[in-house]
Amino acid sequence: MILRQIYLNGKVITMNSKVPEATAFEIIGDRFWAVGSDDEIRKMADDQAEVVDLAGKTVVPGLIESHNHMSIYATTMLQADCSPNANQSIEDVKIQIRELADRTKADHWVKGWGYDDTLISDNRHLTRADLDEVSKQRPIFILHVSAHLAYVNSKALEITDVGPQTPQPDGGEIHKDENGVPTGLLLEPGAINLVGQHIPSYTVSEFKEVLPKAIRHYHQFGITGTHDAAIGYGGEAGEVCRAYRELEAEGILNLRVYLTIVEEQYQRLFELGLGTGFGSNFLKLGGVKLFQDGSIQALTAALTDGYLNKPDLKGDLILSQEVLNDLVEKYHSAGLQIAVHANGDRAIESVLQALERAQHLRPRGDHRHMLIHCQLASDDHIRRMKKLGVIPSYFVNHVYYWGDRHASLFLGPERAQRIDPLGSSMKEGLMFSLHSDLPVTPVDPIFSIHNAVNRTTRSGELLGPAERISVFEALKTYTINAAYCSFEESIKGSIEEGKLADFAVLSENPLTVESGAIKDIRVEATTVGGRLVYGSY
Ligand SMILES: [Zn+2]
């Protein structure tokens, strides 16, 4: 029997500009059927319909995370937690890795995630020697919180034949000591993959074990849709895609997933004629993912002017302009969406030049190419993105998590004020989304919205007041704008007749609560396609 539900007595923030507010709605099957006042909707109630009293609670469209790494996050459940949340010192990190190593079969890799050299009391990178103290028998691979650096022990270097003789790879660096011996630190995909390519992928069944747990985690934060970005980054894309497909076939996939896939792996789909938009309302193929620099706190973002703490260092572009131009032209001409990772202003400039060139050669009306993170976009970049129809997805959580260190350590106060220029983008009328980049920062759209509205750093400083935006605009970035990023604004992103019945019930109304208290709003229930997946009404 088709599900029929009537929801009454709510404060419904619809994000539909034609009917911005409502108190009630009707759902038939997996869609909103009618949205309006209690009186209008109550008339539709009959014996067949389930009636839910929202008790004055606030309802928002299901929240959509437009850049994060859900499948990578899921696999962290199988790894040592090396993040500052779980550890204060390198000694603590070693204990975490040792506990996992003790549970790991002798010839298997021991993996860890989330290490942050700037937030650990030792204030330095891990070394091969640190990890050798944990184990010399088992290979160890630890990913930095930025995912742009990794640390390995001697066994890992030995197995993968990376040593003093290994030449520096394109798009990366094997950090070596004064004698030319690798220290265990690997920078950027070019170097990380020298080791990473030898680590067996997680199996389909391992992904199927941990993905539902990750999805439950997302539901707790009101998330009903996500871009799982850069599938294939440092590993095989096949297992994760197959796991998602099987979960969908088994009726277990109850979060809408849009897959962006790294270019090396996308080529195979491209050859088969598959592309952006292929799939279902639960599992859809997204765009091609490219990388043009690293991260600011890893000192690998490509800047125009040097880093504050290392003025001679400006960070490298990952791809030469010619290679980037060719790749962008290829996928742009084929009608596919392209999402490029670029943090530093020099990387953003390079990506915009490639996109402008492709658009000039092969004009396309509705490509919706995305610039991911886009933290140091200048006013000129913003104007050019607007002109080109490029959507930046800003990594606004940086203001809270790294804002203090961007000001004092990496960028200096002037450039730090400008990171994630939301206010400047609003002024220019440029549409954008926001994201958490989980597992880089926690996935919690309410907290990201709080950061966009308040721009308060960890130490309580206000960083870049001119770049703050209103709560309503911040909410747009996680609903209708995020739906636009996947060409799905006609089926989701607002509470509107005919759209998928995805929504979240909140403990408070973000539009009326005091701005400093937005982060304290809890998600009380999450519904996907008319089905309650978390909490209660
Ligand atoms: Zn990312």
Coordinates of C-alpha atoms and ligand atoms in Angstrom, one line a residue:
M1 CA 0.0 0.0 0.0
I2 CA 1.2 3.5 -0.8
L3 CA 2.3 5.4 2.3
R4 CA 0.2 8.5 3.0
Q5 CA 1.1 10.9 5.8
I6 CA -0.2 14.2 7.0
Y7 CA 2.2 16.4 9.1
L8 CA 0.5 19.3 11.0
N9 CA 1.4 22.0 13.5
G10 CA 5.0 22.6 12.4
K11 CA 7.2 25.6 11.5
V12 CA 8.2 24.5 8.1
I13 CA 11.1 26.4 6.5
T14 CA 10.4 25.3 2.9
M15 CA 13.3 27.0 1.0
N16 CA 10.8 27.3 -1.8
S17 CA 10.9 31.0 -2.6
K18 CA 7.2 31.0 -3.8
V19 CA 5.9 29.6 -0.4
P20 CA 8.7 30.2 2.1
E21 CA 6.8 29.2 5.2
A22 CA 4.1 26.6 5.9
T23 CA 2.9 24.7 9.0
A24 CA 1.8 21.4 7.3
F25 CA 2.4 19.1 4.5
E26 CA 1.1 15.8 3.0
I27 CA 3.4 13.0 1.8
I28 CA 2.2 10.3 -0.6
G29 CA 4.8 7.5 -1.2
D30 CA 8.2 9.1 -1.2
R31 CA 7.1 12.6 -2.3
F32 CA 5.7 15.8 -0.9
W33 CA 2.1 15.9 -2.3
A34 CA 0.9 19.2 -0.8
V35 CA 2.5 22.0 1.4
G36 CA 0.5 24.7 3.2
S37 CA -1.4 25.7 6.3
D38 CA -2.9 23.2 8.9
D39 CA -6.4 24.0 7.6
E40 CA -5.5 23.3 4.0
I41 CA -3.7 20.1 4.7
R42 CA -6.0 18.8 7.5
K43 CA -8.8 18.6 4.8
M44 CA -6.8 15.9 3.1
A45 CA -6.7 13.6 6.2
D46 CA -8.9 10.5 6.0
D47 CA -8.8 7.0 7.5
Q48 CA -6.0 6.0 5.2
A49 CA -3.6 8.7 6.2
E50 CA -1.2 8.6 9.2
V51 CA -1.3 12.0 11.0
V52 CA 1.8 13.3 12.7
D53 CA 1.7 16.3 15.1
L54 CA 4.9 18.2 14.8
A55 CA 4.2 20.0 18.1
G56 CA 5.4 23.4 16.8
K57 CA 8.9 22.0 15.9
T58 CA 10.9 23.5 13.0
V59 CA 11.2 21.4 9.8
V60 CA 13.9 22.1 7.2
P61 CA 14.5 20.3 3.9
G62 CA 16.9 17.3 4.2
L63 CA 20.4 18.6 4.5
I64 CA 22.8 17.8 1.7
E65 CA 26.6 17.6 2.2
S66 CA 28.1 18.7 -1.1
H67 CA 31.7 17.6 -0.5
N68 CA 32.9 14.9 1.9
H69 CA 34.4 11.5 1.8
M70 CA 31.8 9.2 3.3
S71 CA 33.3 5.9 2.1
I72 CA 36.7 6.9 3.4
Y73 CA 35.2 8.0 6.7
A74 CA 33.4 4.6 6.8
T75 CA 36.7 2.8 6.5
T76 CA 38.2 4.8 9.3
M77 CA 36.1 2.6 11.5
L78 CA 38.5 -0.2 10.5
Q79 CA 41.6 1.9 11.3
A80 CA 43.5 3.5 14.3
D81 CA 42.1 6.9 15.3
C82 CA 45.2 9.1 15.2
S83 CA 43.2 12.4 15.3
P84 CA 43.6 15.1 18.0
N85 CA 40.2 14.2 19.3
A86 CA 41.5 10.9 20.5
N87 CA 45.1 11.8 21.3
Q88 CA 47.2 14.5 23.0
S89 CA 50.7 13.3 22.2
I90 CA 52.6 11.1 19.8
E91 CA 52.9 8.6 22.6
D92 CA 49.0 8.4 22.7
V93 CA 49.0 7.9 18.9
K94 CA 51.4 5.1 19.1
I95 CA 49.2 3.3 21.7
Q96 CA 46.2 3.6 19.3
I97 CA 48.3 2.1 16.4
R98 CA 49.8 -0.6 18.6
E99 CA 46.3 -1.7 19.8
L100 CA 45.2 -2.1 16.2
A101 CA 48.5 -3.8 15.2
D102 CA 48.0 -6.4 17.9
R103 CA 44.6 -7.3 16.4
T104 CA 45.9 -7.3 12.9
K105 CA 47.2 -10.5 11.1
A106 CA 50.9 -10.6 10.7
D107 CA 51.2 -9.8 7.0
H108 CA 48.4 -7.3 6.9
W109 CA 48.7 -3.5 6.7
V110 CA 48.0 -1.4 9.8
K111 CA 46.3 1.8 8.9
G112 CA 45.5 5.0 10.8
W113 CA 43.9 8.3 10.0
G114 CA 43.4 11.9 11.2
Y115 CA 46.9 12.7 12.5
D116 CA 47.4 16.5 12.8
D117 CA 50.9 17.7 13.5
T118 CA 49.7 21.2 14.5
L119 CA 47.2 20.0 17.1
I120 CA 49.3 17.4 18.9
S121 CA 51.4 18.5 21.9
D122 CA 54.7 17.3 20.2
N123 CA 53.9 19.7 17.3
R124 CA 55.7 17.8 14.6
H125 CA 55.2 15.2 11.9
L126 CA 55.4 11.5 12.7
T127 CA 58.6 9.7 11.5
R128 CA 59.5 6.3 10.3
A129 CA 61.3 5.8 13.6
D130 CA 58.1 6.6 15.6
L131 CA 56.2 4.0 13.7
D132 CA 59.0 1.5 13.8
E133 CA 58.7 1.6 17.6
V134 CA 55.2 0.3 17.1
S135 CA 56.1 -2.4 14.7
K136 CA 59.0 -3.4 12.4
Q137 CA 57.2 -6.5 11.2
R138 CA 53.9 -5.1 10.0
P139 CA 53.7 -2.3 7.4
I140 CA 52.1 0.9 8.9
F141 CA 50.4 3.6 6.9
I142 CA 49.0 6.7 8.7
L143 CA 47.0 9.4 6.8
H144 CA 47.3 13.1 7.9
V145 CA 44.0 14.9 8.7
S146 CA 44.4 16.8 5.4
A147 CA 44.6 13.6 3.5
H148 CA 47.5 15.3 1.6
L149 CA 50.3 13.8 3.7
A150 CA 51.0 10.3 4.9
Y151 CA 53.5 8.6 7.3
V152 CA 54.9 5.1 6.8
N153 CA 57.3 2.8 8.7
S154 CA 60.4 1.1 7.5
K155 CA 58.5 -2.1 6.7
A156 CA 56.1 -0.2 4.4
L157 CA 59.0 1.4 2.6
E158 CA 60.7 -1.9 2.2
I159 CA 57.7 -3.8 0.8
T160 CA 57.0 -1.0 -1.7
D161 CA 60.6 -0.5 -2.6
V162 CA 60.7 3.1 -1.8
G163 CA 64.2 4.1 -0.7
P164 CA 67.0 6.6 -1.2
Q165 CA 67.2 5.6 -4.8
T166 CA 63.6 6.3 -5.6
P167 CA 63.3 9.5 -7.8
Q168 CA 60.9 12.2 -6.7
P169 CA 57.5 11.5 -8.3
D170 CA 55.4 14.0 -10.3
G171 CA 52.7 15.6 -8.1
G172 CA 54.3 14.7 -4.8
E173 CA 57.5 14.4 -2.6
I174 CA 59.2 11.7 -0.7
H175 CA 60.6 13.6 2.2
K176 CA 64.2 12.6 2.7
D177 CA 66.8 13.4 5.5
E178 CA 70.2 15.0 4.9
N179 CA 71.6 11.6 3.8
G180 CA 68.8 11.2 1.2
V181 CA 67.0 8.5 3.3
P182 CA 63.2 8.7 3.4
T183 CA 61.9 10.0 6.7
G184 CA 58.6 8.2 6.4
L185 CA 56.7 11.4 5.4
L186 CA 55.0 11.4 2.0
L187 CA 53.5 14.5 0.5
E188 CA 50.6 14.7 -1.9
P189 CA 49.1 11.9 -4.1
G190 CA 52.1 11.5 -6.3
A191 CA 54.2 10.2 -3.3
I192 CA 51.4 8.8 -1.2
N193 CA 50.3 6.5 -4.0
L194 CA 53.9 5.1 -4.4
V195 CA 53.1 3.2 -1.2
G196 CA 49.3 3.4 -1.2
Q197 CA 49.0 1.5 -4.5
H198 CA 50.4 -1.6 -2.7
I199 CA 47.9 -1.6 0.1
P200 CA 45.1 -4.0 -0.7
S201 CA 41.7 -2.2 -1.0
Y202 CA 39.0 -2.8 1.5
T203 CA 36.7 -5.5 0.2
V204 CA 33.1 -5.1 -0.9
S205 CA 32.0 -6.9 2.2
E206 CA 34.1 -4.6 4.4
F207 CA 32.5 -1.5 2.8
K208 CA 29.1 -3.1 3.2
E209 CA 29.8 -3.6 6.9
V210 CA 30.9 0.0 7.6
L211 CA 28.9 2.2 5.1
P212 CA 25.5 1.6 6.9
K213 CA 27.2 2.8 10.1
A214 CA 28.5 5.9 8.4
I215 CA 25.0 6.6 6.9
R216 CA 23.5 6.3 10.4
H217 CA 26.0 8.9 11.6
Y218 CA 25.0 11.2 8.8
H219 CA 21.3 10.8 9.6
Q220 CA 21.9 12.0 13.1
F221 CA 22.8 15.4 11.7
G222 CA 19.8 15.7 9.5
I223 CA 21.7 14.7 6.3
T224 CA 19.6 13.0 3.6
G225 CA 22.0 13.4 0.7
T226 CA 25.7 13.5 0.2
H227 CA 28.4 13.9 -2.5
D228 CA 30.8 11.1 -1.7
A229 CA 33.8 12.8 -3.3
A230 CA 37.0 11.5 -5.0
I231 CA 36.0 7.9 -5.1
G232 CA 39.2 6.1 -6.0
Y233 CA 41.5 8.5 -4.2
G234 CA 44.5 6.4 -3.2
G235 CA 42.7 3.1 -3.9
E236 CA 40.3 1.1 -6.1
A237 CA 36.9 2.6 -6.9
G238 CA 35.3 -0.7 -7.9
E239 CA 34.8 -2.1 -4.4
V240 CA 33.1 1.0 -3.0
C241 CA 30.8 1.5 -6.1
R242 CA 29.8 -2.2 -6.0
A243 CA 29.2 -2.0 -2.2
Y244 CA 26.9 1.0 -2.8
R245 CA 25.1 -0.7 -5.6
E246 CA 24.5 -3.9 -3.6
L247 CA 23.3 -1.9 -0.6
E248 CA 20.8 -0.1 -2.8
A249 CA 19.6 -3.4 -4.4
E250 CA 19.1 -4.8 -0.9
G251 CA 17.1 -1.8 0.2
I252 CA 19.6 -0.7 2.8
L253 CA 20.9 2.5 1.1
N254 CA 18.7 5.1 2.7
L255 CA 20.9 8.2 2.0
R256 CA 21.1 9.7 -1.4
V257 CA 24.6 9.4 -2.7
Y258 CA 26.2 11.4 -5.6
L259 CA 29.6 9.9 -6.5
T260 CA 32.4 12.1 -7.8
I261 CA 35.2 9.9 -9.0
V262 CA 38.9 10.6 -9.5
E263 CA 39.9 11.2 -13.1
E264 CA 42.1 8.1 -13.4
Q265 CA 39.1 5.9 -12.6
Y266 CA 36.5 8.0 -14.4
Q267 CA 38.2 7.3 -17.7
R268 CA 36.8 3.8 -17.7
L269 CA 33.2 5.1 -17.3
F270 CA 33.9 7.8 -19.9
E271 CA 34.9 5.1 -22.4
L272 CA 31.7 3.2 -21.7
G273 CA 29.7 6.4 -22.4
L274 CA 28.5 6.7 -18.8
G275 CA 28.6 10.1 -17.1
T276 CA 27.1 12.7 -14.8
G277 CA 23.6 12.0 -13.8
F278 CA 23.6 8.3 -14.5
G279 CA 21.8 6.2 -11.8
S280 CA 18.9 6.5 -9.5
N281 CA 17.6 8.9 -6.9
F282 CA 19.6 7.0 -4.3
L283 CA 22.8 6.4 -6.1
K284 CA 24.0 8.7 -8.9
L285 CA 27.2 9.1 -10.9
G286 CA 28.5 12.7 -10.4
G287 CA 31.4 14.5 -11.9
V288 CA 35.1 13.9 -12.6
K289 CA 37.3 14.9 -9.6
L290 CA 40.6 16.6 -10.2
F291 CA 43.2 18.0 -7.8
Q292 CA 45.2 21.1 -8.4
D293 CA 46.8 21.6 -5.0
G294 CA 46.9 20.4 -1.4
S295 CA 45.9 22.0 1.8
I296 CA 46.9 25.2 3.6
Q297 CA 47.7 23.6 6.9
A298 CA 49.9 21.0 5.2
L299 CA 51.7 23.9 3.4
T300 CA 50.8 22.2 0.1
A301 CA 48.1 24.7 -1.1
A302 CA 49.5 26.6 -4.1
L303 CA 49.7 30.3 -3.1
T304 CA 50.7 33.4 -5.0
D305 CA 52.7 34.7 -2.1
G306 CA 54.7 32.5 0.3
Y307 CA 53.5 31.0 3.6
L308 CA 53.9 33.3 6.6
N309 CA 56.0 30.7 8.5
K310 CA 58.0 29.7 5.3
P311 CA 58.1 32.7 3.1
D312 CA 60.1 30.9 0.4
L313 CA 57.4 28.2 0.1
K314 CA 54.4 28.8 -2.1
G315 CA 53.2 25.2 -2.6
D316 CA 53.1 23.4 -6.0
L317 CA 50.4 23.0 -8.6
I318 CA 49.7 19.3 -8.9
L319 CA 49.1 19.3 -12.7
S320 CA 50.9 21.5 -15.3
Q321 CA 48.6 24.1 -16.9
E322 CA 48.8 22.1 -20.2
V323 CA 47.8 18.8 -18.6
L324 CA 45.0 20.5 -16.7
N325 CA 43.8 22.3 -19.8
D326 CA 43.6 19.1 -21.7
L327 CA 41.8 17.2 -19.0
V328 CA 39.3 20.0 -18.5
E329 CA 38.7 20.3 -22.2
K330 CA 38.2 16.6 -22.6
Y331 CA 35.5 16.2 -19.9
H332 CA 33.9 19.6 -20.5
S333 CA 33.5 18.8 -24.2
A334 CA 31.9 15.4 -23.4
G335 CA 29.2 17.2 -21.4
L336 CA 30.4 16.0 -18.0
Q337 CA 30.6 17.9 -14.7
I338 CA 34.1 18.6 -13.4
A339 CA 34.9 19.2 -9.7
V340 CA 38.4 20.5 -9.0
H341 CA 40.1 20.7 -5.6
A342 CA 41.8 24.0 -5.2
N343 CA 42.6 25.8 -2.0
G344 CA 45.3 28.4 -2.7
D345 CA 44.8 31.4 -4.9
R346 CA 47.4 30.2 -7.4
A347 CA 45.6 26.9 -7.8
I348 CA 42.2 28.6 -8.2
E349 CA 43.7 30.9 -10.8
S350 CA 45.0 27.9 -12.7
V351 CA 41.7 26.0 -12.6
L352 CA 39.8 29.1 -13.7
Q353 CA 42.1 29.6 -16.7
A354 CA 41.5 26.0 -17.7
L355 CA 37.7 26.3 -17.4
E356 CA 37.7 29.6 -19.2
R357 CA 39.7 28.1 -22.0
A358 CA 37.4 25.1 -22.3
Q359 CA 34.3 27.2 -22.2
H360 CA 35.7 29.5 -24.9
L361 CA 36.5 26.5 -27.1
R362 CA 33.3 24.6 -26.5
P363 CA 30.7 26.9 -24.9
R364 CA 28.2 25.0 -22.7
G365 CA 25.2 26.5 -21.0
D366 CA 24.7 24.4 -17.8
H367 CA 27.9 22.6 -16.9
R368 CA 27.8 23.3 -13.1
H369 CA 31.6 22.7 -12.7
M370 CA 32.6 23.0 -9.1
L371 CA 35.6 24.4 -7.3
I372 CA 36.1 22.5 -4.2
H373 CA 37.3 24.3 -1.0
C374 CA 38.2 27.4 -2.9
Q375 CA 39.5 29.0 0.3
L376 CA 41.6 31.9 -1.1
A377 CA 39.4 33.1 -3.9
S378 CA 40.0 36.7 -4.7
D379 CA 37.3 39.2 -5.8
D380 CA 38.5 38.7 -9.4
H381 CA 38.1 34.9 -9.0
I382 CA 34.6 35.4 -7.6
R383 CA 33.6 37.6 -10.6
R384 CA 35.0 35.1 -13.0
M385 CA 33.3 32.1 -11.4
K386 CA 30.0 34.0 -11.6
K387 CA 30.6 34.7 -15.3
L388 CA 31.6 31.2 -16.0
G389 CA 28.7 29.5 -14.1
V390 CA 31.2 27.7 -11.7
I391 CA 29.9 26.8 -8.3
P392 CA 32.4 27.0 -5.4
S393 CA 31.9 24.8 -2.4
Y394 CA 33.6 26.5 0.5
F395 CA 35.2 24.8 3.4
V396 CA 33.9 27.2 6.0
N397 CA 34.8 24.9 8.9
H398 CA 38.4 26.0 8.4
V399 CA 37.5 29.3 10.1
Y400 CA 36.8 27.5 13.3
Y401 CA 39.3 24.6 13.2
W402 CA 42.4 26.3 11.6
G403 CA 41.4 30.0 11.5
D404 CA 43.7 31.0 14.5
R405 CA 46.7 29.2 12.9
H406 CA 45.9 30.5 9.4
A407 CA 46.2 34.0 11.0
S408 CA 49.3 33.4 13.2
L409 CA 51.2 30.7 11.3
F410 CA 50.3 29.9 7.7
L411 CA 48.8 33.0 6.0
G412 CA 49.0 36.0 8.3
P413 CA 46.0 38.0 9.5
E414 CA 45.2 39.7 6.2
R415 CA 44.9 36.6 4.1
A416 CA 43.3 34.7 6.9
Q417 CA 40.4 37.2 7.1
R418 CA 39.6 36.4 3.5
I419 CA 39.5 32.6 3.7
D420 CA 36.2 31.2 2.5
P421 CA 34.9 34.5 1.2
L422 CA 31.1 33.9 1.6
G423 CA 30.2 37.5 2.1
S424 CA 32.1 38.6 -1.0
S425 CA 30.5 35.8 -3.0
M426 CA 27.0 36.9 -1.9
K427 CA 27.8 40.5 -2.9
E428 CA 28.7 39.3 -6.4
G429 CA 25.5 37.1 -6.6
L430 CA 27.6 33.9 -6.9
M431 CA 25.8 30.7 -5.8
F432 CA 27.9 28.5 -3.6
S433 CA 27.6 25.5 -1.3
L434 CA 29.3 24.6 2.0
H435 CA 30.8 21.3 3.1
S436 CA 32.6 19.5 6.0
D437 CA 35.1 17.4 4.0
L438 CA 34.6 14.6 6.5
P439 CA 36.9 13.0 7.7
V440 CA 38.9 16.2 7.6
T441 CA 36.3 18.0 9.9
P442 CA 33.2 16.4 11.5
V443 CA 30.1 16.2 9.4
D444 CA 27.6 18.5 11.0
P445 CA 25.7 20.9 8.7
I446 CA 24.3 22.8 11.6
F447 CA 27.8 23.5 12.9
S448 CA 29.0 24.5 9.4
I449 CA 26.0 26.9 9.1
H450 CA 27.0 28.3 12.6
N451 CA 30.5 28.9 11.3
A452 CA 29.2 30.6 8.1
V453 CA 27.1 32.9 10.2
N454 CA 29.5 33.6 13.1
R455 CA 33.1 33.0 11.8
T456 CA 34.4 32.5 15.3
T457 CA 37.7 30.6 15.6
R458 CA 38.6 28.0 18.2
S459 CA 40.1 30.7 20.4
G460 CA 36.9 32.8 20.2
E461 CA 38.3 35.4 17.7
L462 CA 36.0 36.8 15.0
L463 CA 37.8 36.1 11.7
G464 CA 36.7 38.2 8.7
P465 CA 33.4 39.8 9.8
A466 CA 32.7 41.0 6.3
E467 CA 32.6 37.4 5.1
R468 CA 29.7 36.3 7.4
I469 CA 26.4 35.5 5.8
S470 CA 22.8 35.3 7.1
V471 CA 21.3 32.1 8.6
F472 CA 18.9 31.9 5.7
E473 CA 21.6 32.1 3.1
A474 CA 23.7 29.5 5.0
L475 CA 20.7 27.2 5.1
K476 CA 20.4 27.6 1.3
T477 CA 23.9 26.3 0.9
Y478 CA 23.0 23.0 2.5
T479 CA 19.6 22.6 0.8
I480 CA 18.6 24.1 -2.5
N481 CA 22.1 25.2 -3.5
A482 CA 23.5 21.8 -2.7
A483 CA 20.8 20.1 -4.7
Y484 CA 21.7 22.4 -7.6
C485 CA 25.3 21.1 -7.4
S486 CA 24.1 17.7 -8.5
F487 CA 21.5 18.9 -11.1
E488 CA 18.7 17.8 -8.7
E489 CA 17.1 21.1 -7.7
S490 CA 13.9 19.9 -9.4
I491 CA 13.6 16.8 -7.1
K492 CA 15.1 17.9 -3.8
G493 CA 16.5 20.8 -1.8
S494 CA 13.2 22.3 -0.8
I495 CA 9.9 21.2 0.8
E496 CA 7.7 21.6 -2.3
E497 CA 4.9 19.6 -4.0
G498 CA 6.4 16.8 -6.2
K499 CA 9.8 16.7 -4.6
L500 CA 11.3 13.8 -2.6
A501 CA 10.0 13.8 1.0
D502 CA 13.4 14.4 2.6
F503 CA 13.4 16.5 5.7
A504 CA 14.8 17.1 9.2
V505 CA 13.1 18.2 12.4
L506 CA 15.1 20.6 14.6
S507 CA 15.0 21.4 18.3
E508 CA 15.0 25.1 17.6
N509 CA 14.3 27.5 14.6
P510 CA 17.8 28.5 13.3
L511 CA 16.2 31.7 11.8
T512 CA 15.1 33.0 15.2
V513 CA 17.6 31.5 17.7
E514 CA 20.4 33.8 18.9
S515 CA 23.2 33.4 16.3
G516 CA 25.8 32.2 18.8
A517 CA 23.5 29.3 19.7
I518 CA 22.9 27.9 16.3
K519 CA 25.5 25.2 17.0
D520 CA 23.4 24.0 19.9
I521 CA 20.4 23.1 17.7
R522 CA 19.9 19.4 17.7
V523 CA 18.4 17.3 14.9
E524 CA 15.4 15.4 16.5
A525 CA 14.4 13.4 13.4
T526 CA 15.5 12.7 9.8
T527 CA 13.2 11.4 7.1
V528 CA 14.3 10.2 3.7
G529 CA 11.7 9.6 1.0
G530 CA 8.9 9.8 3.6
R531 CA 10.5 7.2 5.9
L532 CA 11.8 8.0 9.3
V533 CA 15.5 7.0 9.4
Y534 CA 16.6 8.7 12.6
G535 CA 15.0 9.9 15.9
S536 CA 11.3 10.5 16.5
Y537 CA 8.6 13.2 16.0
Ligands
ZN1 ZN 37.8 16.5 0.1

